[in-house]
Amino acid sequence: MAARPARVAVDLYPQSVFGGTSTPVWQNLSAGEGHEWNGSIDVSSLAPGSQRLRLQVTGADGTWWEDTARFEMDRTAADPRARWRYRLSGAVQGGIAVIGAGSRRAVVAGSSGGTVVALRPDGHGSPARLWSAQVGPVYRRPAVDAAARTLFVPSSDHRLYALRAADGHEKWRLDAGAPVLSAPLVAEVDGEERVFFSAGRSLFAVEARSGHRRWTVPDRGFSSGRAASDGLRVYTAADDGYARAHDATTGEELWAFAMATGTENHVALYSGWDNVVAVDGGVVVVGSVAGSWGLSAATGAVLWKLAGSAMYAPAVPLDDGSALLTTEWGVMSRIDLATGAERWRTDLAVRVFNAGVVVNGATAWAQSVDGRLLGVDLTDGTPRGRLQHSLAYSFSTPAIVGDILVVGDQNGIVAGIDLP
């Protein structure tokens, strides 16, 4: 703009807005000498890391121009620190898997571009790439067998791929006849490992070693979540409004619980179609957009119910008979699994979807949809550090190797973050 602007204003970029709109709160700058404009804006609410301002310049004739400008917020000793970044083609929407053992552990990420890569995190620099493989588009977290030697990668090209964790070479593939948009689960049943996953409206059980199909349950409702198993039964939720238990050996339905009722569209919208089921201590945790239930693993009987849309972020069972629940609106609570009684509750004031929560020692780390990582003390729910590690949306469940948290985002970035 050649002429001097009539007005220059700034506003904080609405990073936290997801699936909605935001009305700018422009703050006018004061004209200085020449092309200089001066002013200040309150940034105290922002997390450490990279942030953005919106800038609007308005001419005397009313025409305007907008742009964004990045700036850095300083971190404290209690905050995580970004260590390295690795880019994949497409988006890293699925969670991060861990392979190997001890000092030889590595992380695996898959992208919507079909790239699967194994990285060995390094706290002192960039990660070492161990191998890369190409499959169909990946939208959910790969599963890993108990020995961490085989990865089971779901793809929207209708296939489940079994890759060798050592080098990424394909061991077998199974055509499920529909996009595999769920996260696979590996569980031991009758002395052998099996992989459970959903594709379209069907639930599959296959042998982890060979890919041989043991059983299929058709027409049970669409699911893009993840099953749970205690070795006796497989627990799922789907868009027909039901949570179900199936015999892990035969696939026979053992019980069904209606999470949502009403018209077909109402049930599909409000049921647990994207639910990641959890089971621990004989309690199955399922959820819809309206609430979460604790069900008896043996019978499906309701043990407790809690309000709040906690179906997207996986429930995290802890080793003392409690679990963490996180709603899509960022309300995290620690509950007693047997009774649903709440030990504490905290409002993270962020949106949280599939990314959910990962635990490191006495701290739970929540990954928000807007690229923030927030720490919560497991004892009482108080804040324990935060970091804006990405300016892209994130639906990727993190993984922790040593003191490095690894997470992906919709720009295809896999980030390594040092935890305090």
Coordinates of C-alpha atoms in Angstrom, one line a residue:
M1 CA 0.0 0.0 0.0
A2 CA 1.7 3.2 -1.2
A3 CA -0.3 5.7 0.8
R4 CA -0.1 5.9 4.6
P5 CA -2.7 3.5 6.2
A6 CA -5.7 4.9 8.0
R7 CA -5.6 2.2 10.6
V8 CA -3.3 -0.7 11.7
A9 CA -4.6 -3.2 14.2
V10 CA -3.5 -6.6 15.6
D11 CA -5.3 -9.5 17.3
L12 CA -4.1 -12.9 18.7
Y13 CA -4.6 -15.6 16.1
P14 CA -7.6 -17.8 17.2
Q15 CA -5.4 -21.0 17.4
S16 CA -7.8 -22.7 19.8
V17 CA -10.9 -22.4 17.5
F18 CA -11.8 -25.8 16.0
G19 CA -14.9 -26.5 14.0
G20 CA -16.3 -23.0 14.7
T21 CA -15.9 -19.3 14.2
S22 CA -14.1 -16.5 16.0
T23 CA -14.8 -12.7 16.0
P24 CA -11.5 -10.7 16.0
V25 CA -10.9 -8.3 18.8
W26 CA -8.7 -5.8 17.0
Q27 CA -6.4 -3.6 19.0
N28 CA -5.4 -0.4 17.2
L29 CA -1.8 0.5 17.0
S30 CA -0.6 4.1 17.2
A31 CA 1.0 5.8 14.2
G32 CA 4.7 6.5 14.6
E33 CA 7.2 8.1 12.3
G34 CA 7.3 7.1 8.7
H35 CA 5.8 3.6 8.3
E36 CA 6.1 2.7 11.9
W37 CA 3.1 1.8 14.1
N38 CA 3.4 1.0 17.8
G39 CA 1.3 -0.7 20.5
S40 CA 1.0 -3.7 22.8
I41 CA -1.2 -6.7 23.2
D42 CA -1.7 -9.1 26.2
V43 CA -0.1 -12.5 25.4
S44 CA -0.1 -13.8 29.0
S45 CA -2.6 -16.5 28.3
L46 CA -0.5 -18.1 25.5
A47 CA 1.6 -21.3 25.9
P48 CA 5.4 -21.2 25.4
G49 CA 6.4 -21.9 21.9
S50 CA 5.6 -20.6 18.4
Q51 CA 2.5 -18.3 18.3
R52 CA 0.8 -16.0 15.8
L53 CA -0.6 -12.5 15.5
R54 CA -3.1 -11.3 13.0
L55 CA -2.3 -8.0 11.4
Q56 CA -4.9 -5.9 9.6
V57 CA -4.0 -2.7 7.6
T58 CA -6.9 -0.5 6.4
G59 CA -6.6 2.2 3.8
A60 CA -8.3 5.6 3.7
D61 CA -10.8 4.2 1.1
G62 CA -11.8 1.4 3.4
T63 CA -9.8 -1.4 1.6
W64 CA -7.9 -3.7 3.9
W65 CA -5.2 -6.3 3.9
E66 CA -4.5 -9.0 6.4
D67 CA -1.5 -11.3 7.2
T68 CA -0.1 -13.2 10.1
A69 CA 3.2 -12.9 11.9
R70 CA 4.9 -15.5 14.1
F71 CA 6.6 -14.9 17.4
E72 CA 8.0 -17.0 20.2
M73 CA 6.8 -17.3 23.8
D74 CA 9.5 -18.1 26.3
R75 CA 9.4 -21.3 28.3
T76 CA 10.2 -22.0 31.9
A77 CA 12.0 -24.9 33.5
A78 CA 8.6 -26.6 34.1
D79 CA 7.6 -26.5 30.4
P80 CA 8.4 -29.1 27.7
R81 CA 10.9 -28.1 25.0
A82 CA 10.7 -28.9 21.3
R83 CA 13.8 -31.0 20.3
W84 CA 13.4 -32.1 16.7
R85 CA 11.0 -32.4 13.8
Y86 CA 10.7 -34.9 11.0
R87 CA 8.3 -34.4 8.0
L88 CA 6.3 -37.1 6.3
S89 CA 4.1 -36.8 3.2
G90 CA 0.5 -36.2 4.0
A91 CA -0.9 -35.8 7.5
V92 CA 0.1 -37.8 10.6
Q93 CA -3.4 -38.3 12.0
G94 CA -2.8 -41.7 13.7
G95 CA -1.0 -42.1 17.0
I96 CA 2.6 -43.0 17.4
A97 CA 3.6 -46.7 18.0
V98 CA 6.7 -47.9 20.0
I99 CA 8.8 -50.8 18.9
G100 CA 12.0 -52.5 20.3
A101 CA 13.1 -52.6 24.0
G102 CA 15.3 -50.7 26.3
S103 CA 17.8 -48.3 24.6
R104 CA 16.9 -49.8 21.3
R105 CA 13.3 -48.6 21.4
A106 CA 12.0 -46.6 18.4
V107 CA 8.8 -44.9 17.4
V108 CA 6.7 -45.6 14.3
A109 CA 4.4 -43.1 12.5
G110 CA 2.2 -43.5 9.5
S111 CA 0.7 -40.8 7.3
S112 CA -2.2 -40.2 5.0
G113 CA 0.4 -40.2 2.2
G114 CA 1.0 -43.9 2.9
T115 CA 4.4 -43.5 4.4
V116 CA 5.3 -45.5 7.5
V117 CA 8.6 -44.6 9.1
A118 CA 10.6 -45.9 12.1
L119 CA 12.6 -43.3 14.0
R120 CA 15.0 -43.7 17.0
P121 CA 14.5 -40.6 19.2
D122 CA 17.7 -38.8 20.3
G123 CA 17.6 -36.2 23.0
H124 CA 20.7 -34.5 21.5
G125 CA 19.6 -33.9 17.9
S126 CA 17.6 -35.2 15.0
P127 CA 16.2 -38.8 15.2
A128 CA 17.9 -41.6 13.3
R129 CA 15.6 -43.0 10.6
L130 CA 15.7 -46.8 10.8
W131 CA 13.5 -47.6 7.8
S132 CA 10.7 -46.3 5.7
A133 CA 7.9 -48.3 4.0
Q134 CA 5.0 -47.4 1.7
V135 CA 1.5 -48.7 2.2
G136 CA -2.0 -47.2 1.6
P137 CA -3.1 -44.1 3.4
V138 CA -2.9 -44.4 7.2
Y139 CA -5.3 -42.6 9.5
R140 CA -5.0 -44.6 12.8
R141 CA -2.3 -45.7 15.1
P142 CA -0.5 -49.0 14.2
A143 CA -0.6 -51.8 16.7
V144 CA 2.5 -53.8 17.9
D145 CA 2.8 -57.4 19.1
A146 CA 4.0 -58.2 22.6
A147 CA 7.5 -58.8 21.4
A148 CA 7.5 -55.5 19.6
R149 CA 8.7 -57.3 16.4
T150 CA 5.6 -56.8 14.2
L151 CA 3.6 -53.8 13.3
F152 CA 0.0 -54.0 12.2
V153 CA -0.8 -50.9 10.1
P154 CA -4.4 -50.0 9.1
S155 CA -5.0 -48.4 5.8
S156 CA -7.9 -46.9 3.9
D157 CA -6.9 -48.9 0.9
H158 CA -9.0 -51.8 2.6
R159 CA -5.9 -53.6 3.9
L160 CA -4.3 -54.4 7.2
Y161 CA -0.5 -54.6 6.7
A162 CA 1.8 -56.6 9.0
L163 CA 5.3 -55.2 8.8
R164 CA 8.5 -56.4 10.4
A165 CA 9.5 -53.9 13.1
A166 CA 13.2 -54.5 12.4
D167 CA 13.2 -53.3 8.7
G168 CA 9.6 -52.5 7.7
H169 CA 9.4 -55.4 5.2
E170 CA 5.9 -56.7 4.7
K171 CA 5.1 -60.1 6.3
W172 CA 1.5 -60.3 5.1
R173 CA -1.5 -58.2 4.2
L174 CA -5.2 -58.8 4.6
D175 CA -7.9 -57.3 2.3
A176 CA -10.8 -56.5 4.6
G177 CA -13.1 -55.4 1.8
A178 CA -13.6 -51.9 3.2
P179 CA -11.4 -49.1 4.4
V180 CA -9.6 -49.9 7.7
L181 CA -10.2 -46.7 9.6
S182 CA -9.9 -48.2 13.1
A183 CA -6.9 -48.7 15.2
P184 CA -6.0 -52.4 15.5
L185 CA -5.6 -54.1 18.8
V186 CA -3.3 -57.0 19.6
A187 CA -4.3 -59.4 22.4
E188 CA -3.4 -62.9 23.4
V189 CA -6.3 -65.4 23.1
D190 CA -6.0 -69.1 23.7
G191 CA -2.2 -68.9 23.8
E192 CA -1.7 -67.0 20.5
E193 CA -1.8 -63.4 19.6
R194 CA -4.7 -62.1 17.5
V195 CA -5.3 -58.8 15.9
F196 CA -8.8 -57.3 16.3
F197 CA -9.9 -54.4 14.1
S198 CA -13.0 -52.9 12.3
A199 CA -13.4 -52.2 8.6
G200 CA -16.6 -50.8 7.4
R201 CA -19.4 -52.4 9.4
S202 CA -17.5 -55.6 10.3
L203 CA -15.3 -56.7 13.2
F204 CA -12.3 -58.9 12.3
A205 CA -10.1 -61.3 14.3
V206 CA -7.0 -62.5 12.6
E207 CA -3.9 -64.5 13.6
A208 CA -1.0 -62.1 14.3
R209 CA 1.5 -64.5 13.0
S210 CA 0.0 -65.4 9.7
G211 CA -2.9 -63.0 9.0
H212 CA -5.3 -66.0 8.8
R213 CA -8.8 -64.8 9.5
R214 CA -10.3 -66.5 12.5
W215 CA -13.7 -64.9 12.5
T216 CA -15.7 -61.9 11.3
V217 CA -18.8 -60.3 12.7
P218 CA -20.6 -58.5 9.9
D219 CA -23.3 -55.7 10.0
R220 CA -22.7 -54.6 13.5
G221 CA -22.3 -50.8 12.8
F222 CA -19.4 -48.7 11.6
S223 CA -16.5 -48.0 13.9
S224 CA -13.3 -46.0 13.5
G225 CA -12.3 -46.4 17.1
R226 CA -10.4 -49.3 18.7
A227 CA -11.5 -52.5 20.5
A228 CA -10.4 -53.7 23.9
S229 CA -9.8 -57.2 25.1
D230 CA -9.0 -59.1 28.3
G231 CA -8.2 -62.3 26.5
L232 CA -11.7 -63.7 27.1
R233 CA -13.8 -61.2 25.3
V234 CA -13.5 -58.4 22.8
Y235 CA -15.3 -55.1 23.5
T236 CA -16.3 -52.7 20.8
A237 CA -18.6 -49.7 20.2
A238 CA -20.1 -48.7 16.9
D239 CA -22.5 -46.2 15.2
D240 CA -25.5 -48.4 15.6
G241 CA -25.5 -47.1 19.2
Y242 CA -24.3 -50.3 20.9
A243 CA -21.3 -51.4 22.9
R244 CA -20.8 -55.1 22.6
A245 CA -18.8 -58.0 24.0
H246 CA -17.8 -60.9 21.7
D247 CA -16.2 -64.2 22.6
A248 CA -12.6 -63.7 21.7
T249 CA -12.2 -67.3 20.5
T250 CA -15.4 -67.6 18.4
G251 CA -16.7 -64.1 17.8
E252 CA -20.1 -65.0 19.4
E253 CA -21.9 -62.0 20.8
L254 CA -22.1 -62.2 24.6
W255 CA -23.9 -59.0 25.5
A256 CA -24.9 -55.6 24.0
F257 CA -25.5 -52.3 25.7
A258 CA -27.5 -49.4 24.0
M259 CA -25.5 -46.2 24.4
A260 CA -27.9 -44.1 22.2
T261 CA -31.5 -44.5 21.1
G262 CA -33.8 -42.7 18.7
T263 CA -33.8 -42.2 14.9
E264 CA -31.1 -43.8 12.8
N265 CA -29.4 -40.5 12.2
H266 CA -29.5 -39.5 15.9
V267 CA -28.0 -42.8 17.0
A268 CA -25.2 -42.6 14.4
L269 CA -24.4 -39.0 15.4
Y270 CA -24.4 -39.5 19.2
S271 CA -23.1 -43.1 19.6
G272 CA -19.6 -44.4 20.1
W273 CA -18.6 -44.7 16.4
D274 CA -15.2 -43.2 17.2
N275 CA -14.8 -44.7 20.6
V276 CA -11.6 -46.2 21.9
V277 CA -12.8 -48.8 24.4
A278 CA -10.8 -49.5 27.6
V279 CA -11.0 -52.5 29.9
D280 CA -9.3 -53.0 33.3
G281 CA -10.1 -54.8 36.5
G282 CA -13.3 -56.3 35.0
V283 CA -14.7 -52.9 34.0
V284 CA -15.2 -51.8 30.4
V285 CA -15.2 -48.0 29.7
V286 CA -17.2 -46.9 26.7
G287 CA -18.5 -43.5 25.7
S288 CA -20.7 -41.4 23.4
V289 CA -20.9 -37.7 22.8
A290 CA -23.3 -37.5 25.8
G291 CA -21.5 -39.5 28.5
S292 CA -19.3 -42.4 29.6
W293 CA -20.3 -45.7 31.2
G294 CA -18.4 -48.3 33.2
L295 CA -19.8 -51.7 32.3
S296 CA -19.3 -55.1 33.8
A297 CA -16.9 -56.9 31.5
A298 CA -18.7 -60.2 32.2
T299 CA -22.3 -59.1 31.8
G300 CA -22.5 -55.6 30.3
A301 CA -24.4 -54.4 33.4
V302 CA -24.0 -50.7 34.1
L303 CA -21.7 -50.0 37.1
W304 CA -21.7 -46.2 36.7
K305 CA -22.4 -43.4 34.3
L306 CA -20.7 -39.9 34.0
A307 CA -21.9 -37.0 31.9
G308 CA -19.6 -35.4 29.3
S309 CA -18.4 -36.3 25.7
A310 CA -15.4 -38.5 26.5
M311 CA -15.6 -40.9 23.6
Y312 CA -12.9 -39.5 21.4
A313 CA -9.9 -39.3 23.7
P314 CA -9.0 -42.8 25.0
A315 CA -9.7 -43.5 28.6
V316 CA -6.4 -44.3 30.4
P317 CA -6.5 -47.0 33.1
L318 CA -3.9 -46.4 35.8
D319 CA -2.3 -49.1 38.0
D320 CA -4.3 -48.3 41.2
G321 CA -7.8 -49.1 40.0
S322 CA -8.4 -45.6 38.7
A323 CA -8.6 -44.1 35.2
L324 CA -8.3 -40.8 33.4
L325 CA -11.2 -39.6 31.4
T326 CA -10.9 -36.6 29.1
T327 CA -13.8 -34.9 27.3
E328 CA -13.6 -33.3 23.9
W329 CA -13.9 -29.9 25.7
G330 CA -10.8 -30.6 27.7
V331 CA -12.3 -31.6 31.1
M332 CA -10.0 -34.2 32.6
S333 CA -11.0 -36.3 35.6
R334 CA -9.5 -39.1 37.6
I335 CA -12.1 -41.6 38.5
D336 CA -12.4 -44.9 40.4
L337 CA -13.0 -47.6 37.9
A338 CA -15.2 -49.7 40.1
T339 CA -17.6 -47.0 41.1
G340 CA -17.0 -44.0 38.8
A341 CA -16.3 -41.8 41.9
E342 CA -14.3 -38.7 41.0
R343 CA -11.0 -38.1 42.7
W344 CA -10.3 -34.8 41.0
R345 CA -11.4 -32.8 38.0
T346 CA -9.6 -30.1 36.0
D347 CA -10.5 -28.0 33.0
L348 CA -7.7 -27.7 30.5
A349 CA -9.7 -25.2 28.4
V350 CA -8.8 -26.8 25.1
R351 CA -10.4 -29.2 22.7
V352 CA -9.1 -32.8 22.8
F353 CA -10.0 -35.4 20.3
N354 CA -8.3 -38.7 19.3
A355 CA -5.0 -37.5 20.5
G356 CA -5.9 -37.9 24.1
V357 CA -3.5 -38.4 27.0
V358 CA -0.2 -40.2 27.7
V359 CA 1.3 -40.8 31.2
N360 CA 4.9 -40.2 32.2
G361 CA 5.7 -40.9 35.8
A362 CA 3.5 -38.6 38.0
T363 CA 2.3 -36.5 35.1
A364 CA -0.4 -36.9 32.4
W365 CA 0.3 -35.1 29.1
A366 CA -2.8 -34.1 27.1
Q367 CA -2.4 -33.3 23.4
S368 CA -5.0 -30.7 22.3
V369 CA -6.5 -30.4 18.8
D370 CA -4.8 -27.0 18.4
G371 CA -1.2 -28.2 18.8
R372 CA -0.7 -27.7 22.6
L373 CA 0.8 -30.1 25.0
L374 CA -0.4 -29.7 28.6
G375 CA 0.9 -31.4 31.7
V376 CA -1.4 -32.4 34.6
D377 CA -0.3 -33.7 38.0
L378 CA -1.8 -37.1 38.6
T379 CA -2.1 -36.6 42.3
D380 CA -4.5 -33.6 42.2
G381 CA -4.9 -32.4 38.6
T382 CA -2.9 -29.2 38.9
P383 CA -1.0 -27.9 35.8
R384 CA 2.5 -29.2 35.2
G385 CA 3.9 -27.3 32.2
R386 CA 2.7 -26.6 28.6
L387 CA 4.0 -26.1 25.1
Q388 CA 2.6 -24.9 21.8
H389 CA 4.7 -27.3 19.7
S390 CA 2.6 -27.0 16.5
L391 CA 0.4 -24.5 14.7
A392 CA -1.4 -27.3 12.9
Y393 CA -4.2 -29.4 14.3
S394 CA -3.3 -32.6 16.0
F395 CA -5.3 -35.8 16.4
S396 CA -2.2 -38.0 17.0
T397 CA -1.9 -39.9 20.3
P398 CA 1.6 -39.3 21.6
A399 CA 4.1 -41.9 22.7
I400 CA 7.0 -41.6 25.2
V401 CA 10.4 -43.1 24.8
G402 CA 12.7 -42.2 27.8
D403 CA 12.0 -38.5 28.5
I404 CA 11.1 -37.7 24.9
L405 CA 7.4 -37.4 23.9
V406 CA 6.7 -38.0 20.2
V407 CA 3.6 -36.7 18.5
G408 CA 2.4 -36.0 14.9
D409 CA 0.3 -33.3 13.4
Q410 CA -1.9 -32.6 10.3
N411 CA 1.1 -30.9 8.5
G412 CA 2.9 -34.3 8.5
I413 CA 5.3 -33.3 11.2
V414 CA 6.5 -35.9 13.7
A415 CA 7.9 -33.9 16.7
G416 CA 10.3 -35.0 19.5
I417 CA 9.7 -33.0 22.7
D418 CA 11.8 -33.1 25.8
L419 CA 9.7 -33.5 28.9
P420 CA 10.7 -31.7 32.1

